[in-house]
Every structure is written in structure tokens, then in C-alpha cells.
């Protein structure tokens, strides 16, 4: 056998390396970059490697003179931020970008030049808390010892060259109404920054959020135009995204996203950490109807999280990732002339380097609409105005222009009837197709379909691997409306319950859902979820007394609280007085968890009291606040023993009535003026004894 010389060995080695490289391409190297793979695999959208966190650097790189930051929990603030950036660009020639508050660091804001402007669109979450993505910025800017890059505290006014605009999203039924925007505005001013225009505030509690935003932004633009020497011009629609139909791909192609949230899910290798960017596909172990009324539904579900490493604490929230119903997806695709193209594969790319595509691509029109776009959301008057230019006829264009410009007419015809955009165009245009509307505009005009949060109704001490949900299924008929407003997620859950109970074609309230999920990955009754931690917690010392007020499904977290205290009592711990005020219509229709309260009563004994209010059983309506008055002496005594007081449920009405009743009880029982009692209640809130 001839010996191999050195050259032969080199050639053979090169051939071997080439062969290995050929067969491993796409597996170990040459893997196409997935923009969602890194950001969606890290908790809470943590900053990805190689991506600048210096906002000034980013603005300089991309030629921007305006950044619109958002702090958003449900997507509304992000939507408003996108609209401001778009309008600033099209109407006033601003070079604007939208930025997630958690993507950047803020120590160098003292170097922000005075020929640029920053806008802050921030929501207040819960009891005056920042949204998840705004926590780091909020803690930095409101800190007493914030350290900017060139040193100097508030006395040196380090932000004297920083110009900014603010708009807040809040709910006046909560005590800390728009606390986020107010505190941020106050802190920026303290450091010497100069606000342009008024600090805007939208009120979701009054149902005026959209009109508050529209009323605020016009004078803001006037002030900003004067401050920055801008000139208004005729706004012409310019797409933010390019939409390319990929003829070489189809909906069966392995690289096409059909609703999967990221690459791991696409490839069937879903792994944690599971969070707001990466859901766990959880089995539903149990689902049942817990109302006996024929015209209303309330669901109890048990979600199995054993295989996820998800953990929760009693009082936390579970987020359910919904899909839009087939009925609304079909309506949307038909109205915009996309029905015949629903399974066509598209690639979506930002035309600006700072534009963020809100879902992974390539995907299909159907998957984008079904899993990623909030198509059932209320319609904005501004979006109606934008769509008018694409109307299928002049008469329809005139009607759309009137709806977009006349606030009262818009309220009468659209917002009071809770119509979504496809329903509006169906009504305005009849059978006419709106196929001229660019799909980019539809993406821009719709928020990303957001997870819905539900108070966990179980105790992590009693069942750490199984999370309970209690949810009333939403179905509301507005006066004069042609459609019934149906909750996107609760009806989705109802359909899951129906299929689990053997219904072959679940169709809750005339809606159908793709319950098997993308590529049948949810088959076997699964639902995508993650856990959000909450500050709504029992005292760490179980001997402390607690008072809970939770009518209707507001009792959900208190089921977990009582379950936990029962488990502590069974383990031999000393458990303090535990009072639950629960209200519903009738004992025979909607008395939630009646048997469970009885079972836990056996464990807790005299330390547990369930006080009920059945509003429609007698001649006079009786609510939880009436029962509180009947037990005023005991409540006051417990409060003087540093009891913890909790309220959950209808914030607009019930919670206010309960707060008023609590103040009156304190005043009457202690013989002090109501003003003093109000101070005591505020002190309880400050010390987390009133939540």
C-alpha cells in the first residue's frame, strides 16, 4: 500500500472539513439570525448582547432628533408612543424613534443636546406602580441619589439642556391616579429639565383615554413647533414596514411562523425562563363552570406548571396569552380583501433601523391577525382619519372623514357601541372591500395582542405546581350596538373548557377558536401562560389579622389567601382572625366556592368568618359595604390591632364605596372627624396595611 505524503494528508483533511461544514450548515453554523431568539429567551426583554444601551449613541447612529419612550403593560402606551413618533415625522418632519424604557440606560441624559427632544408616554400600573418595562428607569429618575455621567445632584441641575414631553395613562378609580407620569415629571423638573407643553393625562376610569390623548397632543405640537422651530406640512402616509409576499414559501414551510412567539417554540424546543416574552404551553388539568345561572359563565381552571420551573407566590397574577376568535379573524381578512391570501407567507421588515417588527416573520396574514394583532380593540378616531384616504369610494371617504373629525359623532356611532375596526368598516362601507389599505398600516394601527392578567386564586403553599384561575366570561350588549362585545381571552378559555368537557366543536357565544394552536402545539387542551409577581400579599406573620372584601370574581385572590391560612392552621401555625366579605346576586346562582369555604372553616375554626351579601334576594339590595357597617365595631378593633385590609373587584364603584364606608367606620367608632379618618386610611395604604 502506497504511503500518503504530506500533500495528500492536507488534501484529505481539507475534504473532510468541507464535508463536515456542508452537512452542519444551518445546524451549528450559518444559522439565520432570528431577531426574536435572544430577546424572547431572556427575562422581561433584557438587553441583548451587542445592542447599544446608550440612547444618545443610538440617536446619533440613526440620525434621530426625537425619541418617544414608553412604559406599557397592556400595549396602549406603546401604541400612543408609536402614533406620536409617526405623526411627528409625517406632520412636522421630526426624525423620531420609539424606544422601550427597559432597553436603555439613563446616566447620560445630562449630555442630551438641546436640539433634541424626549417624549415619555407612561402608564401607571396597579397601586401607583411602574409597568414592568419602566421599573429601572423609574427607580433611577426618582431616586434621591441618581448619579448622572458628569456628576452633580439636583442642586447643580444636570438636565438643564434636556427638553421633554410627557403623557400619562391612568385610572381615576385608583388612589394613585397617574402617579407615574406625575412623579417622573416632578423628578425631571427637579434635575433642571424643561418640559414642553402641558403634562398630559388620560383617564381610563372615565372612559376618556383616547379623547384625552387627542385633546392633549394638538397644543403639545404647537408648543413643540415653537420650541424646536418646526414647520407643519401636509401629512402623507409613509409605511413603517415593508411587506414582502414570499412565493417560494408556504404555510407548511418549517421556517414560517404560524403563531409561535419565538424560534424555540417554532422548532418545538420551548424552554425557560418563561416570562412576558416567552410563554409556557401549560396543560389545563381541570376546568369547570362555577355559576349556575344560565345566562352567565364563570370559569374555574387548574393550570399545571410542574414542567416549567415557573414559581408563584399567593397573590401573584397569571398571564394568559389569547388568540383572536375565528369569527373576528375572518371578518378582518374579508374587510381588507385578504381572505383569499390568508395563508400567503409574508416577510415584514422595518424600513427604519429603529422600527421594531411586533411579531416574528416570515409568517402568514392569518397568523399575524390571529395571534399577534389586537383586532378586537376599541377604534381610535385618529386611525379612522388615517384610513379615510384609502376608502373604496368618495362617499365612504366623506363618512370616514366626518367620523375622524367629529368627536361627538364618533362617540355616538362608534365608541359607545364598542365596535372594532372591521365592524366599523363593515358598517361604513357595506360590502365594499378596503383592499387598498396597506398591511403595514394595519400593523401600525393595531396594538400587539397582549396577555391578559388574572389574580391567581390558589395558594402556593397548598399547591405550588398548580395555578388556579377564576374568570367571569365577558359578554356585553351595548344599547343600539349591532354586536355583542365579547371578552377575547375569557371566551377563549370558555372554548377550552368546552372542548375539555367533550364538545367536539366548541363555539362559545358564536365564536370559534383555533384551540390546537400553531401546528397543533396546544393539542390536548393547553394554554400559553406566564406568571407576573404582585405586591398584593398576605402578611408574612400568619398570626396577624386580615380583612378581605371581594364580591363576585374579586374573591379570586382571597380564595388563595384563605386556602393558605387553612394550610398554615393544619400545619399547626397560629393563624390570626381572617374575615372575608363576599357578595353576589343570589346564593343559588353565583355563590363562588361555597363548599370550599365550609371545608376551610373546619381547618380555621373560629378564626375564619365568611360574611355574605346577596344583593338580589331581598326587597332591598344588600352589598358588601352594608355588611361592613353591621360589623363596624369588630372591624375597627381589628384595625387597631394592625389588621391588614384588602379590597379586590370593581374599582370604579365597589372599591370606592368600600373606601368611603371604611373611613366612616373609623370616624364613628373612634369619635374622630372624617378628615382624620381619611388620614388614618391613607396611613394604612402607605404602610401596606390597606391594599
XYZ file of C-alpha atoms in Angstrom:
691
model
C 0.000 0.000 0.000
C 1.463 3.333 -1.051
C 2.238 5.717 1.767
C 0.407 9.056 1.908
C 2.684 12.055 1.633
C 2.091 15.382 3.421
C 0.258 16.966 0.490
C -2.174 14.014 0.317
C -2.927 14.378 4.040
C -3.584 18.101 3.632
C -5.971 17.500 0.714
C -7.832 14.742 2.610
C -8.133 16.945 5.702
C -9.490 19.812 3.618
C -12.060 17.496 2.001
C -13.109 16.191 5.441
C -13.520 19.703 6.858
C -15.506 20.775 3.802
C -17.808 17.752 4.050
C -18.481 18.327 7.749
C -19.092 22.019 7.117
C -21.547 21.247 4.310
C -23.645 18.856 6.378
C -23.678 21.000 9.528
C -24.596 24.293 7.882
C -27.766 25.668 9.401
C -27.350 23.486 12.497
C -24.034 24.517 14.039
C -23.084 27.448 11.845
C -24.677 29.660 9.199
C -27.882 29.715 11.221
C -30.190 32.526 10.014
C -30.460 35.127 12.767
C -33.840 35.214 14.477
C -34.460 38.712 15.883
C -36.786 37.154 18.482
C -34.482 34.373 19.613
C -32.344 36.370 22.025
C -34.771 38.957 23.283
C -37.574 36.434 23.753
C -35.401 33.964 25.586
C -34.337 36.370 28.310
C -36.494 37.528 31.149
C -38.502 40.693 30.627
C -36.788 41.611 27.385
C -33.341 42.045 28.887
C -30.884 43.988 26.807
C -29.344 41.795 24.146
C -25.622 41.429 23.636
C -24.144 43.804 21.081
C -27.094 46.162 21.221
C -26.276 49.658 22.423
C -27.916 50.818 25.633
C -26.696 54.380 25.067
C -29.692 56.327 23.762
C -27.596 59.272 22.532
C -25.368 56.890 20.590
C -28.442 55.257 19.080
C -29.978 58.582 18.083
C -26.733 59.767 16.501
C -26.252 56.487 14.617
C -29.745 56.666 13.149
C -29.962 60.448 12.656
C -32.820 60.994 15.125
C -33.699 64.203 16.946
C -36.711 62.847 18.853
C -37.116 59.735 20.984
C -40.507 58.599 22.279
C -40.057 56.369 25.324
C -42.906 54.182 26.524
C -43.736 52.385 29.765
C -46.544 49.987 28.886
C -48.255 46.995 30.488
C -51.162 46.332 28.135
C -49.796 47.870 24.920
C -51.790 51.133 24.936
C -48.862 53.351 25.958
C -46.683 51.709 23.322
C -49.396 52.351 20.734
C -49.604 56.038 21.718
C -45.821 56.332 21.570
C -45.800 54.892 18.043
C -48.537 57.290 16.982
C -46.647 60.306 18.329
C -43.455 59.274 16.546
C -45.351 58.682 13.305
C -47.219 61.979 13.490
C -44.092 63.908 14.444
C -42.384 62.546 11.357
C -45.209 62.942 8.843
C -46.602 66.320 10.024
C -43.556 68.139 11.375
C -40.505 66.492 9.835
C -39.134 65.193 13.126
C -36.678 62.323 12.892
C -38.430 60.281 15.538
C -37.839 56.844 17.022
C -39.808 54.781 19.537
C -37.931 53.256 22.464
C -38.780 50.743 25.172
C -37.737 52.230 28.537
C -36.060 48.989 29.597
C -33.734 48.923 26.572
C -31.557 51.866 27.594
C -29.527 53.349 30.450
C -30.098 56.899 31.617
C -26.962 58.124 33.378
C -26.010 60.136 30.286
C -29.247 62.122 29.982
C -27.185 65.065 31.265
C -25.463 65.053 27.857
C -28.754 65.191 25.945
C -28.358 68.129 23.494
C -30.889 70.958 23.466
C -31.662 70.457 19.753
C -33.267 67.088 20.518
C -36.416 66.193 22.470
C -37.523 63.189 24.507
C -41.145 62.181 24.975
C -42.380 59.931 27.779
C -45.652 58.014 27.403
C -46.070 56.061 30.624
C -48.862 54.067 32.210
C -49.472 53.724 35.929
C -49.993 50.100 36.890
C -51.856 48.779 39.937
C -51.494 50.896 43.047
C -49.243 53.594 41.608
C -46.584 51.187 40.366
C -44.428 51.451 37.233
C -45.084 48.998 34.422
C -42.663 46.075 34.211
C -40.559 47.678 31.487
C -40.335 51.056 33.290
C -39.150 49.878 36.716
C -35.420 50.508 36.183
C -35.901 53.976 34.671
C -38.450 54.981 37.307
C -36.229 53.899 40.196
C -33.284 55.763 38.677
C -35.010 59.054 37.882
C -36.941 59.282 41.173
C -34.010 58.293 43.384
C -32.618 60.903 45.758
C -29.079 59.937 44.774
C -29.377 59.497 40.994
C -25.847 59.660 39.549
C -25.526 61.220 36.097
C -22.410 60.787 33.952
C -20.844 64.128 34.815
C -21.814 64.104 38.482
C -23.856 66.710 40.264
C -27.090 66.401 42.170
C -30.378 68.231 41.887
C -28.785 71.497 43.067
C -26.480 71.547 40.016
C -29.416 70.984 37.620
C -27.617 68.360 35.483
C -30.523 68.097 32.999
C -30.656 71.802 32.136
C -30.302 71.061 28.383
C -32.869 68.241 28.430
C -36.221 69.041 26.754
C -39.086 66.647 27.225
C -42.807 65.974 26.716
C -44.984 63.767 28.942
C -48.287 61.933 28.681
C -49.604 59.556 31.334
C -52.174 56.777 31.197
C -54.089 56.234 34.423
C -57.392 55.339 36.030
C -59.066 57.768 38.402
C -60.758 54.962 40.310
C -57.383 54.190 41.898
C -55.886 56.347 44.617
C -52.551 56.876 42.854
C -54.058 58.257 39.657
C -51.349 58.807 37.023
C -48.686 58.637 39.727
C -46.030 57.516 37.239
C -46.186 60.494 34.892
C -46.549 62.950 37.775
C -43.540 61.593 39.631
C -41.383 61.374 36.502
C -42.325 64.932 35.531
C -41.529 66.172 39.043
C -38.157 64.392 39.077
C -37.104 65.637 35.635
C -38.016 69.186 36.635
C -36.074 68.807 39.894
C -32.967 67.947 37.883
C -33.399 71.055 35.716
C -35.075 69.574 32.628
C -37.573 71.727 30.723
C -40.999 70.345 29.854
C -42.551 71.471 26.580
C -46.324 71.926 26.752
C -48.572 70.594 29.483
C -48.103 67.211 31.126
C -50.937 65.206 29.573
C -53.050 62.715 31.485
C -55.508 60.163 30.098
C -58.222 58.636 32.259
C -59.262 55.072 31.541
C -61.578 55.136 34.556
C -63.753 57.814 32.940
C -63.544 56.075 29.555
C -61.932 59.165 28.017
C -58.366 57.939 27.462
C -58.387 58.328 23.671
C -60.064 61.736 23.660
C -57.758 62.925 26.463
C -54.796 61.934 24.311
C -56.145 63.657 21.199
C -57.029 66.831 23.128
C -53.562 66.967 24.709
C -51.419 66.354 21.654
C -52.601 69.244 19.475
C -51.492 72.071 21.845
C -48.381 69.991 22.589
C -47.453 70.048 18.901
C -47.962 73.834 18.842
C -45.607 74.246 21.812
C -43.044 71.825 20.366
C -43.139 73.529 16.975
C -42.306 76.854 18.625
C -39.587 75.365 20.853
C -37.780 73.484 18.065
C -38.514 75.718 15.078
C -40.536 73.064 13.259
C -42.882 73.658 10.345
C -46.107 71.759 9.860
C -46.675 70.159 6.484
C -49.395 68.083 4.890
C -49.236 64.627 6.396
C -48.809 61.865 3.832
C -48.850 58.224 4.830
C -45.400 56.668 4.815
C -45.206 52.985 5.755
C -43.084 51.940 8.713
C -42.730 48.352 7.475
C -42.105 46.684 4.143
C -44.379 43.712 3.440
C -42.991 41.142 1.004
C -45.022 38.139 -0.107
C -42.711 35.097 -0.241
C -43.840 32.955 -3.169
C -41.098 30.395 -2.529
C -42.582 29.594 0.917
C -45.931 28.249 2.041
C -47.671 27.741 5.370
C -46.179 24.237 5.620
C -42.597 25.511 5.361
C -40.688 24.788 8.555
C -39.246 28.287 8.879
C -42.645 30.012 8.687
C -44.120 31.199 12.000
C -47.791 30.269 12.310
C -48.341 31.964 15.659
C -45.303 30.734 17.573
C -43.923 33.576 19.721
C -40.221 32.844 19.101
C -37.769 30.491 17.437
C -37.629 27.932 20.245
C -41.394 27.480 20.031
C -41.166 27.296 16.228
C -38.623 24.484 16.423
C -40.550 22.646 19.136
C -37.794 23.146 21.707
C -39.571 25.561 24.030
C -37.520 26.223 27.153
C -37.424 28.684 30.033
C -37.149 31.098 31.544
C -40.840 31.653 30.848
C -41.896 35.277 31.027
C -43.679 38.108 29.228
C -41.729 37.291 26.037
C -41.754 33.523 26.251
C -44.886 31.678 27.435
C -45.078 28.168 28.830
C -47.578 25.954 26.998
C -49.329 24.645 30.098
C -51.734 21.710 30.381
C -55.171 22.547 31.779
C -55.694 19.883 34.430
C -59.256 20.850 35.321
C -61.906 23.283 34.123
C -65.450 23.765 35.328
C -68.361 26.161 35.340
C -68.984 27.628 38.805
C -72.081 29.743 38.077
C -75.446 28.012 37.969
C -77.097 30.924 36.107
C -77.974 30.064 32.501
C -77.095 33.473 31.037
C -73.672 33.986 32.616
C -70.452 31.999 32.888
C -67.682 31.923 35.462
C -64.787 29.525 34.983
C -62.524 27.797 37.445
C -59.385 26.343 35.872
C -56.369 24.489 37.221
C -53.185 25.156 35.232
C -50.335 22.644 35.622
C -46.883 24.302 35.747
C -44.830 21.326 37.008
C -42.697 21.044 33.871
C -41.960 24.758 33.582
C -39.887 25.830 36.599
C -42.440 28.628 36.920
C -42.996 29.584 40.525
C -45.579 31.811 42.101
C -46.486 33.273 45.447
C -50.004 33.580 46.795
C -51.441 36.839 45.443
C -49.496 36.816 42.153
C -51.036 37.060 38.670
C -51.114 34.535 35.872
C -50.970 35.872 32.309
C -52.931 34.030 29.636
C -51.850 34.500 26.017
C -55.047 34.516 23.920
C -55.805 34.118 20.254
C -58.451 36.070 18.359
C -61.636 34.206 17.514
C -62.064 32.711 14.054
C -65.172 34.854 13.512
C -63.267 38.118 14.033
C -60.219 36.933 12.072
C -62.475 36.043 9.132
C -64.277 39.400 9.347
C -60.972 41.312 9.410
C -59.410 39.437 6.487
C -62.588 39.767 4.419
C -62.990 43.510 5.027
C -59.409 44.188 3.950
C -59.544 41.903 0.902
C -57.132 39.342 2.360
C -59.436 36.326 2.707
C -58.054 34.606 -0.415
C -54.482 35.383 0.690
C -54.799 34.370 4.337
C -52.190 31.588 4.045
C -49.784 33.562 1.836
C -46.397 33.876 3.533
C -45.116 37.384 4.179
C -41.887 38.868 5.432
C -42.195 42.061 7.498
C -39.190 44.346 7.913
C -38.748 47.791 9.414
C -37.980 50.491 6.868
C -36.256 52.471 9.604
C -33.426 50.912 11.643
C -35.253 51.782 14.880
C -38.611 50.275 13.819
C -39.408 47.107 15.761
C -41.469 44.440 13.985
C -44.031 43.358 16.614
C -44.020 39.652 15.719
C -41.600 37.107 14.238
C -41.517 36.586 10.478
C -41.826 35.063 7.944
C -45.442 34.415 8.838
C -48.840 34.410 7.138
C -51.561 37.059 7.039
C -53.791 34.697 9.009
C -51.227 34.008 11.753
C -50.355 37.698 12.151
C -54.018 38.648 12.570
C -54.993 35.638 14.706
C -52.107 35.597 17.174
C -50.426 38.984 17.154
C -52.801 41.884 16.386
C -55.359 43.345 18.821
C -58.111 43.370 16.185
C -60.971 43.443 18.717
C -59.716 46.560 20.493
C -61.643 49.861 20.554
C -61.046 52.009 17.482
C -59.210 55.317 17.719
C -60.610 58.378 15.977
C -57.124 59.158 14.699
C -56.895 55.752 12.980
C -60.274 56.340 11.314
C -58.910 59.631 9.921
C -55.820 57.870 8.573
C -57.869 55.142 6.881
C -60.131 57.679 5.124
C -57.590 58.245 2.313
C -57.852 54.545 1.377
C -61.656 54.432 1.282
C -63.159 52.475 -1.633
C -65.376 55.425 -2.711
C -65.697 59.185 -2.233
C -68.930 58.859 -0.258
C -67.312 56.389 2.146
C -64.274 58.660 2.401
C -66.550 61.573 3.370
C -68.207 59.489 6.102
C -64.824 58.362 7.455
C -63.564 61.958 7.452
C -66.627 63.056 9.420
C -66.154 60.242 11.953
C -62.497 61.148 12.341
C -63.081 64.860 12.840
C -66.333 64.996 14.834
C -65.771 63.794 18.401
C -69.461 63.629 19.333
C -70.489 61.871 16.131
C -67.665 59.348 16.580
C -68.803 58.632 20.150
C -72.423 58.201 19.098
C -71.741 55.908 16.149
C -68.576 54.029 17.146
C -67.165 54.156 20.663
C -70.484 53.927 22.524
C -71.229 50.725 20.579
C -67.812 49.136 21.254
C -67.106 48.412 17.589
C -63.746 47.107 16.426
C -62.156 48.346 13.205
C -63.511 45.596 10.925
C -67.010 46.108 12.319
C -66.723 49.861 11.691
C -65.614 49.427 8.082
C -68.255 46.758 7.538
C -70.881 49.247 8.702
C -69.495 52.293 6.844
C -68.598 50.540 3.609
C -71.188 47.789 3.383
C -69.860 45.084 1.097
C -67.066 47.293 -0.266
C -63.543 45.930 0.083
C -60.836 48.006 1.764
C -58.098 46.209 -0.153
C -56.215 49.465 -0.832
C -55.209 49.748 2.849
C -51.510 48.781 3.146
C -50.925 45.890 5.545
C -48.137 47.949 7.107
C -50.764 50.483 8.188
C -52.858 47.720 9.734
C -49.861 46.561 11.769
C -49.115 50.141 12.823
C -52.752 50.857 13.672
C -53.205 47.852 15.961
C -51.529 47.179 19.283
C -49.819 43.858 19.742
C -52.218 41.234 21.125
C -51.370 41.274 24.819
C -51.551 38.600 27.513
C -54.414 39.140 29.970
C -53.668 39.029 33.684
C -55.796 37.221 36.261
C -55.364 37.110 40.022
C -54.214 33.633 40.957
C -56.929 32.058 43.097
C -54.804 29.385 44.769
C -52.141 29.206 47.462
C -48.558 28.397 46.513
C -48.178 26.797 49.940
C -51.070 24.412 49.300
C -50.455 23.715 45.574
C -47.153 25.044 44.306
C -47.311 23.247 40.937
C -50.910 24.033 40.060
C -52.269 27.545 39.497
C -55.970 28.295 39.828
C -57.827 30.850 37.685
C -61.262 32.304 38.414
C -62.674 34.282 35.482
C -66.101 35.649 34.591
C -66.694 35.303 30.850
C -67.272 38.739 29.357
C -70.274 39.244 27.081
C -71.838 42.720 26.977
C -74.559 44.184 24.756
C -74.296 47.967 24.414
C -77.542 49.875 23.655
C -78.016 50.202 19.898
C -74.948 48.096 19.105
C -75.249 45.550 16.280
C -72.767 43.233 18.006
C -72.258 41.792 21.471
C -68.913 42.785 22.980
C -67.167 39.538 23.889
C -64.038 39.225 26.003
C -61.182 37.958 23.832
C -59.487 35.821 26.474
C -62.378 34.712 28.688
C -64.283 33.339 25.683
C -61.091 31.615 24.538
C -60.872 29.980 27.986
C -64.555 29.031 27.796
C -63.909 27.288 24.472
C -61.018 25.365 26.081
C -63.315 24.321 28.920
C -65.949 23.168 26.424
C -63.518 21.008 24.449
C -62.136 19.517 27.660
C -65.679 18.504 28.559
C -66.186 16.677 25.280
C -67.792 19.231 22.975
C -66.325 18.433 19.523
C -66.903 21.920 18.086
C -66.791 24.486 20.906
C -68.450 27.713 19.845
C -68.923 29.963 22.907
C -71.253 32.883 22.175
C -70.972 32.218 18.437
C -67.165 32.340 18.435
C -64.769 29.637 17.310
C -61.090 29.371 18.185
C -58.059 27.567 16.829
C -57.656 25.651 20.100
C -54.921 23.340 18.822
C -52.650 26.327 18.307
C -49.927 26.759 15.709
C -49.034 23.377 14.180
C -51.282 21.648 16.764
C -48.818 22.515 19.547
C -51.612 23.224 22.045
C -53.419 19.946 21.350
C -54.606 18.091 24.433
C -56.068 21.267 25.992
C -53.091 23.536 26.648
C -52.847 27.286 27.107
C -49.807 29.632 26.867
C -49.088 31.342 30.213
C -46.517 33.122 32.335
C -46.530 34.458 35.898
C -46.310 38.094 36.971
C -45.328 38.782 40.551
C -47.515 41.133 42.567
C -47.274 43.154 45.768
C -50.772 42.010 46.792
C -49.637 39.728 49.606
C -50.674 38.293 52.942
C -48.640 39.480 55.941
C -45.546 37.336 56.480
C -46.721 36.663 60.037
C -49.850 34.445 59.812
C -50.954 35.485 63.303
C -51.759 38.975 62.003
C -55.489 39.575 61.438
C -56.715 40.151 57.873
C -59.948 41.622 56.494
C -60.812 40.892 52.862
C -63.544 42.439 50.713
C -64.092 40.646 47.398
C -67.508 40.494 45.751
C -68.006 38.464 42.581
C -64.838 37.272 40.888
C -62.983 39.825 43.014
C -62.857 36.998 45.551
C -60.257 35.200 43.383
C -57.080 36.185 45.286
C -58.875 35.734 48.610
C -59.623 32.114 47.775
C -55.840 31.724 47.661
C -55.415 33.697 50.893
C -57.948 31.579 52.813
C -56.573 28.338 51.319
C -53.116 29.379 52.519
C -54.270 30.225 56.041
C -56.126 26.913 56.246
C -52.918 25.085 55.245
C -50.974 27.040 57.888
C -53.549 26.141 60.533
C -53.407 22.474 59.519
C -49.613 22.634 59.912
C -50.064 23.820 63.494
C -49.290 27.501 62.992
C -51.144 30.196 64.884
C -53.447 31.955 62.405
C -54.970 35.345 63.192
C -58.558 36.426 62.649
C -59.489 36.060 58.972
C -62.649 37.835 57.781
C -63.950 37.639 54.214
C -66.793 39.828 52.947
C -68.187 38.211 49.803
C -71.080 39.466 47.693
C -73.005 38.187 44.689
C -76.523 38.301 43.258
C -78.079 35.122 44.628
C -76.941 32.214 46.752
C -78.316 29.775 44.170
C -76.694 31.413 41.108
C -73.237 32.818 41.750
C -72.090 31.994 45.283
C -68.489 31.155 44.376
C -66.678 28.365 46.235
C -69.421 27.853 48.828
C -68.322 24.277 49.656
C -64.659 25.241 49.831
C -65.307 27.984 52.383
C -67.086 25.358 54.506
C -64.129 22.985 54.226
C -61.587 25.641 55.142
C -63.809 26.767 58.014
C -63.216 23.338 59.538
C -59.447 23.907 59.429
C -59.523 27.519 60.641
C -62.320 27.224 63.166
C -63.395 30.416 64.912
C -60.538 32.392 63.355
C -62.381 32.448 59.987
C -65.583 34.381 59.313
C -67.352 34.456 55.952
C -69.841 37.331 55.746
C -72.064 37.276 52.670
C -74.173 39.871 50.870
C -76.712 38.569 48.325
C -77.835 41.699 46.510
C -80.960 40.347 44.791
C -82.505 38.023 47.326
C -84.485 40.575 49.318
C -86.634 43.635 48.779
C -83.598 45.878 49.365
C -80.276 45.387 47.627
C -77.535 44.453 50.079
C -73.857 44.924 49.195
C -70.578 44.187 50.974
C -70.308 47.756 52.316
C -73.651 47.279 54.101
C -72.300 44.161 55.799
C -69.169 46.077 56.787
C -71.334 48.602 58.629
C -73.060 45.783 60.514
C -69.646 44.605 61.737
C -68.194 48.083 62.303
C -67.140 47.506 65.934
C -65.239 44.297 65.188
C -63.583 45.799 62.086
C -62.371 48.832 63.993
C -60.995 46.685 66.818
C -59.070 44.551 64.330
C -57.735 47.630 62.532
C -56.479 48.935 65.883
C -54.647 45.621 66.219
C -52.858 46.439 62.928
C -55.059 44.211 60.787
C -54.380 44.117 57.058
C -57.306 45.316 54.907
C -57.682 44.105 51.301
C -60.132 45.006 48.527
C -60.390 43.346 45.115
C -63.017 43.802 42.405
C -64.834 46.641 40.695
C -62.526 49.625 41.227
C -64.918 52.126 39.638
C -67.800 51.590 42.057
C -67.436 48.929 44.739
C -63.893 49.811 45.842
C -64.825 53.480 46.208
C -67.910 52.617 48.243
C -65.864 50.301 50.457
C -63.248 53.018 50.982
C -65.947 55.542 51.944
C -67.531 53.026 54.334
C -64.166 52.198 55.912
C -63.470 55.887 56.578
C -66.930 56.344 58.091
C -66.456 53.294 60.353
C -63.111 54.617 61.618
C -64.591 58.081 62.229
C -67.691 56.796 64.036
C -66.004 54.101 66.107
C -63.100 56.309 67.216
C -65.035 59.554 67.539
C -62.833 61.492 65.123
C -63.715 63.723 62.142
C -63.874 62.026 58.732
C -60.878 64.092 57.641
C -58.838 62.449 60.395
C -60.234 59.014 59.482
C -59.180 59.648 55.878
C -55.633 60.366 57.063
C -55.662 57.095 59.017
C -56.781 55.189 55.892
C -54.018 56.851 53.837
C -51.505 55.877 56.501
C -52.708 52.294 56.234
C -52.091 52.407 52.493
C -48.618 53.856 52.950
C -47.688 51.021 55.322
C -49.246 48.364 53.024
C -51.922 47.616 55.605
C -54.581 48.677 53.061
C -54.259 47.153 49.606
